[in-house]
Short mmCIF file of C-alpha atoms in Angstrom, two decimals:
data_model
loop_
_atom_site.label_atom_id
_atom_site.label_comp_id
_atom_site.label_asym_id
_atom_site.label_seq_id
_atom_site.Cartn_x
_atom_site.Cartn_y
_atom_site.Cartn_z
CA MET O 188 144.91 169.79 27.66
CA PHE O 189 145.11 170.04 23.96
CA GLY O 190 142.74 169.49 21.03
CA ALA O 191 141.12 166.43 19.46
CA GLY O 192 140.94 166.01 15.69
CA ASN O 193 140.88 169.51 14.24
CA GLN O 194 139.24 170.99 17.34
CA ASN O 195 140.90 173.42 19.75
CA GLY O 196 142.63 172.04 22.85
CA ARG O 197 140.26 173.84 25.21
CA GLN O 198 137.33 172.13 23.48
CA ARG O 199 139.01 168.79 24.13
CA ALA O 200 139.49 169.64 27.78
CA ALA O 201 135.77 170.50 28.04
CA VAL O 202 134.87 167.12 26.58
CA ALA O 203 137.17 165.48 29.14
CA ALA O 204 135.38 167.25 32.01
CA LEU O 205 131.99 166.07 30.74
CA VAL O 206 133.05 162.44 30.80
CA GLY O 207 134.71 162.80 34.21
CA VAL O 208 138.30 162.67 33.08
CA VAL O 209 139.92 165.92 34.04
CA LEU O 210 143.60 166.26 33.26
CA SER O 211 145.93 169.09 33.82
CA GLY O 212 147.52 171.04 31.00
CA ALA O 213 151.09 172.19 30.90
CA ALA O 214 153.68 173.64 28.48
CA ALA O 215 156.89 175.33 29.51
CA CYS O 216 158.71 178.55 30.67
CA GLY O 217 160.21 180.60 33.54
CA GLY O 218 163.57 182.13 34.51
CA SER O 219 166.26 180.70 36.76
CA ASP O 220 167.21 182.45 39.98
CA ASP O 221 170.44 183.94 38.58
CA GLU O 222 168.59 185.43 35.63
CA GLY O 223 166.17 187.61 37.57
CA ASP O 224 163.36 185.15 36.86
CA ARG O 225 159.62 185.71 37.17
CA GLY O 226 156.76 183.30 37.31
CA GLY O 227 153.57 183.88 35.36
CA LYS O 228 152.32 187.45 35.78
CA GLY O 229 154.80 188.32 38.50
CA GLY O 230 156.60 191.03 36.50
CA LYS O 231 160.00 191.05 34.83
CA GLY O 232 163.12 190.59 36.83
CA GLY O 233 166.41 192.11 35.69
CA GLY O 234 166.96 193.99 32.49
CA LYS O 235 167.14 192.86 28.89
CA PRO O 236 170.61 191.89 27.75
CA PRO O 237 172.29 194.47 25.50
CA ALA O 238 172.00 193.92 21.77
CA SER O 239 174.94 192.09 20.23
CA ALA O 240 176.08 192.33 16.66
CA SER O 241 176.91 188.64 16.78
CA ALA O 242 173.55 187.56 18.19
CA PRO O 243 171.26 185.79 15.66
CA LYS O 244 168.32 187.83 14.44
CA ALA O 245 164.89 186.87 15.74
CA LEU O 246 162.50 185.48 13.16
CA ALA O 247 159.31 187.42 12.48
CA GLU O 248 155.91 185.73 12.90
CA ALA O 249 155.55 185.40 9.11
CA GLN O 250 158.86 183.56 8.97
CA LEU O 251 157.81 181.19 11.74
CA ARG O 252 154.54 180.50 9.97
CA ALA O 253 156.43 179.65 6.79
CA VAL O 254 158.32 176.87 8.57
CA SER O 255 155.50 175.57 10.82
CA PHE O 256 152.82 172.97 10.14
CA THR O 257 149.88 174.21 8.11
CA ASP O 258 146.22 173.78 8.97
CA GLY O 259 145.14 170.32 7.81
CA GLU O 260 148.67 169.06 7.15
CA LYS O 261 149.08 165.31 7.71
CA ILE O 262 152.00 163.84 9.65
CA GLY O 263 151.54 160.11 9.81
CA PRO O 264 148.24 159.54 11.68
CA TYR O 265 148.25 163.12 13.00
CA THR O 266 146.51 166.18 11.55
CA ALA O 267 147.74 169.69 12.26
CA SER O 268 145.44 172.56 13.09
CA GLU O 269 145.63 176.10 14.42
CA PHE O 270 144.37 176.94 17.90
CA THR O 271 141.06 178.73 17.30
CA LEU O 272 140.89 180.30 20.76
CA GLY O 273 144.37 181.77 20.94
CA ALA O 274 147.65 180.34 22.18
CA PRO O 275 147.52 177.35 24.53
CA LEU O 276 148.82 177.45 28.09
CA GLY O 277 149.08 181.21 28.21
CA GLU O 278 149.58 183.62 31.11
CA ASP O 279 146.84 181.98 33.21
CA TYR O 280 149.05 178.89 33.60
CA THR O 281 151.61 179.52 36.31
CA ALA O 282 153.67 177.40 38.70
CA ALA O 283 154.50 177.30 42.39
CA PRO O 284 157.36 177.71 43.10
CA ALA O 285 157.88 180.23 40.31
CA VAL O 286 161.20 178.73 39.21
CA CYS O 287 159.20 175.77 37.87
CA GLN O 288 157.32 178.01 35.40
CA PRO O 289 159.41 176.92 32.37
CA LEU O 290 157.99 173.41 32.76
CA VAL O 291 154.43 174.75 32.59
CA SER O 292 154.50 177.43 29.90
CA LEU O 293 156.95 179.33 27.72
CA ALA O 294 154.31 181.86 26.77
CA GLU O 295 154.98 185.59 26.79
CA GLY O 296 155.16 186.80 30.37
CA ALA O 297 156.48 183.54 31.74
CA THR O 298 160.14 184.55 32.08
CA ALA O 299 162.38 187.57 31.76
CA HIS O 300 162.92 186.52 28.15
CA ASP O 301 159.76 187.15 26.10
CA PRO O 302 159.62 185.78 22.58
CA ALA O 303 159.72 188.27 19.73
CA ALA O 304 157.20 186.14 17.82
CA GLU O 305 155.50 182.76 18.18
CA VAL O 306 153.31 180.33 16.24
CA ASN O 307 151.19 177.61 17.83
CA ARG O 308 149.91 174.42 16.30
CA GLN O 309 147.98 171.39 17.55
CA LEU O 310 148.35 167.82 16.25
CA ASP O 311 145.79 165.10 16.94
CA ILE O 312 144.59 161.84 15.51
CA ALA O 313 141.29 162.54 13.80
CA ASP O 314 138.15 161.25 15.51
CA GLU O 315 140.08 160.16 18.61
CA ILE O 316 138.89 162.16 21.62
CA ALA O 317 140.80 159.96 24.06
CA GLY O 318 143.96 159.99 21.99
CA ILE O 319 147.38 161.60 21.87
CA GLY O 320 147.54 165.37 21.44
CA VAL O 321 150.71 167.32 20.68
CA ALA O 322 151.08 171.09 21.02
CA VAL O 323 153.85 172.40 18.73
CA GLN O 324 155.04 175.94 19.42
CA LEU O 325 157.74 177.84 17.54
CA ARG O 326 159.15 180.94 19.26
CA SER O 327 161.87 183.34 18.19
CA TYR O 328 163.99 185.49 20.51
CA ALA O 329 166.25 188.52 20.12
CA ASN O 330 169.76 189.14 21.48
CA GLY O 331 170.60 185.55 22.28
CA GLU O 332 167.65 185.13 24.67
CA ALA O 333 166.67 181.73 23.25
CA ALA O 334 169.75 180.28 24.94
CA ALA O 335 168.77 182.01 28.20
CA VAL O 336 165.32 180.41 27.98
CA MET O 337 166.92 176.98 27.62
CA LYS O 338 169.05 177.73 30.68
CA ALA O 339 165.90 178.58 32.64
CA LEU O 340 164.28 175.37 31.45
CA ALA O 341 167.28 173.34 32.60
CA ALA O 342 167.26 175.03 36.00
CA ALA O 343 163.56 174.27 36.38
CA GLY O 344 164.13 170.63 35.44
CA THR O 345 166.75 170.33 38.19
CA GLN O 346 165.08 172.36 40.93
CA CYS O 347 161.58 171.01 40.33
CA ALA O 348 162.39 167.34 39.81
CA GLY O 349 160.62 166.44 43.05
CA GLY O 350 157.36 168.07 41.98
CA PHE O 351 155.49 171.38 41.94
CA VAL O 352 152.00 172.78 41.48
CA GLU O 353 150.51 174.12 38.27
CA GLU O 354 148.07 176.91 39.03
CA ARG O 355 145.23 178.11 36.84
CA ALA O 356 142.32 180.47 37.42
CA VAL O 357 139.91 177.72 38.51
CA ALA O 358 142.07 174.67 39.17
CA LYS O 359 145.41 173.35 40.38
CA ALA O 360 147.38 170.32 39.27
CA LYS O 361 150.01 168.56 41.35
CA TYR O 362 153.12 167.43 39.46
CA LEU O 363 154.69 164.52 41.38
CA LYS O 364 157.85 164.26 39.28
CA ALA O 365 159.69 166.02 36.46
CA GLU O 366 162.15 163.49 35.05
CA PRO O 367 164.67 163.86 32.22
CA ALA O 368 163.65 162.06 29.04
CA LYS O 369 165.52 161.26 25.83
CA ALA O 370 166.01 164.36 23.73
CA PRO O 371 166.39 164.41 19.93
CA ALA O 372 169.85 164.81 18.37
CA PHE O 373 168.99 167.77 16.16
CA GLY O 374 169.29 171.50 16.92
CA ASP O 375 171.97 173.41 18.89
CA GLU O 376 170.61 172.00 22.15
CA ALA O 377 167.54 170.11 23.36
CA LYS O 378 165.86 169.28 26.66
CA ALA O 379 163.17 166.65 27.28
CA TYR O 380 161.06 165.79 30.33
CA ARG O 381 158.52 163.25 31.53
CA PHE O 382 155.90 164.53 33.96
CA THR O 383 153.87 162.43 36.40
CA ILE O 384 150.74 164.35 37.40
CA LEU O 385 147.82 163.66 39.76
CA ASP O 386 144.33 164.18 38.44
CA VAL O 387 142.17 166.78 40.20
CA LYS O 388 140.67 164.10 42.45
CA GLY O 389 144.14 163.08 43.59
CA LYS O 390 143.67 159.43 42.65
CA LEU O 391 144.94 158.83 39.11
CA LYS O 392 148.46 159.27 37.83
CA LEU O 393 148.69 160.94 34.42
CA TYR O 394 151.68 161.44 32.16
CA GLU O 395 152.91 164.20 29.86
CA TYR O 396 156.07 164.72 27.84
CA LEU O 397 157.82 167.98 26.95
CA THR O 398 160.67 168.43 24.49
CA VAL O 399 162.19 171.81 23.61
CA VAL O 400 164.80 172.20 20.86
CA ARG O 401 166.78 175.37 20.25
CA SER O 402 168.23 176.31 16.86
CA GLY O 403 169.94 179.69 16.91
CA SER O 404 167.36 182.29 17.92
CA THR O 405 164.37 179.91 17.74
CA THR O 406 162.93 177.29 20.07
CA LEU O 407 160.70 174.45 18.90
CA SER O 408 158.52 173.16 21.76
CA PHE O 409 156.58 169.89 21.71
CA ARG O 410 154.20 168.87 24.49
CA ALA O 411 152.37 165.52 24.27
CA ASP O 412 149.64 164.12 26.46
CA PHE O 413 147.01 161.41 26.47
CA LEU O 414 143.46 161.83 27.69
CA GLY O 415 143.71 159.01 30.22
CA THR O 416 146.24 157.14 32.35
CA LYS O 417 148.27 155.61 29.52
CA ASP O 418 151.99 156.48 29.46
CA ILE O 419 152.73 157.23 25.79
CA GLY O 420 156.49 157.00 26.41
CA ALA O 421 157.64 160.15 24.57
CA VAL O 422 156.61 162.96 22.30
CA PRO O 423 155.91 161.19 18.96
CA ALA O 424 159.22 161.18 17.11
CA GLU O 425 157.55 161.52 13.72
CA VAL O 426 156.02 164.84 14.77
CA MET O 427 159.30 166.26 16.04
CA THR O 428 161.25 165.05 13.02
CA ALA O 429 158.68 166.40 10.54
CA GLN O 430 158.65 169.82 12.19
CA TRP O 431 162.44 169.95 12.39
CA GLU O 432 162.83 169.00 8.74
CA LYS O 433 160.32 171.66 7.74
CA PHE O 434 162.19 174.22 9.83
CA GLU O 435 165.51 173.18 8.29
CA ALA O 436 164.12 173.25 4.76
CA GLY O 437 162.93 176.79 5.31
CA GLY O 438 166.53 177.89 5.65
CA LYS O 439 166.23 178.90 9.33
CA THR O 440 166.23 182.52 8.14
CA GLY O 441 167.78 184.64 10.88
CA ALA O 442 168.62 181.58 12.95
#
């Protein structure tokens, strides 16, 4: 799960547990079979592609920060904040089977294509614990690997449409479906998914949405959830549009 107000996502998940509403987290990455994929901490498969003079240059972390939401920035009813306890949905979030990993997390170590740099932000509606949360993650890749990550994501969406299991250190979450959703028109390519998930008691159906946009060497990932059984219908368009416009206005240096 992600944060509430300006609090970290893990704090929000803790609040959910206290009130008896335990949801699963997710956020996306893993390699396809023909790319020498790996799931979670399973080790790299295959070698890095050779450097290409024509491949777009990966953005540095400082460049990603310059085009990401700032702490306290307002986007409609949402307020942006930084994750105070590190990146969300890191290496402890894996998937079974491993090919489904891109639908769970695109963090470093999730696929054969590690990001060169990444920046993570959380957007929430202030004072709403049981509200919509959106994790926004910008990642840059070298040597054309951003496109390979999108290929792995597409493979996961196809092969894992009928469901998979998200595994964490102390819990598991069963994904019943991974369905295509409407993707935005901006970027070089974009993928979007709707997840139907069982709560840990196996009784309630929960819903999450994931959208990943690639522009050159950079991916912009948006994962939205609701602390309850409401289906929010999509990642909030105003959040995606605002982040894309900020990214575009920054000149997409190296993209």
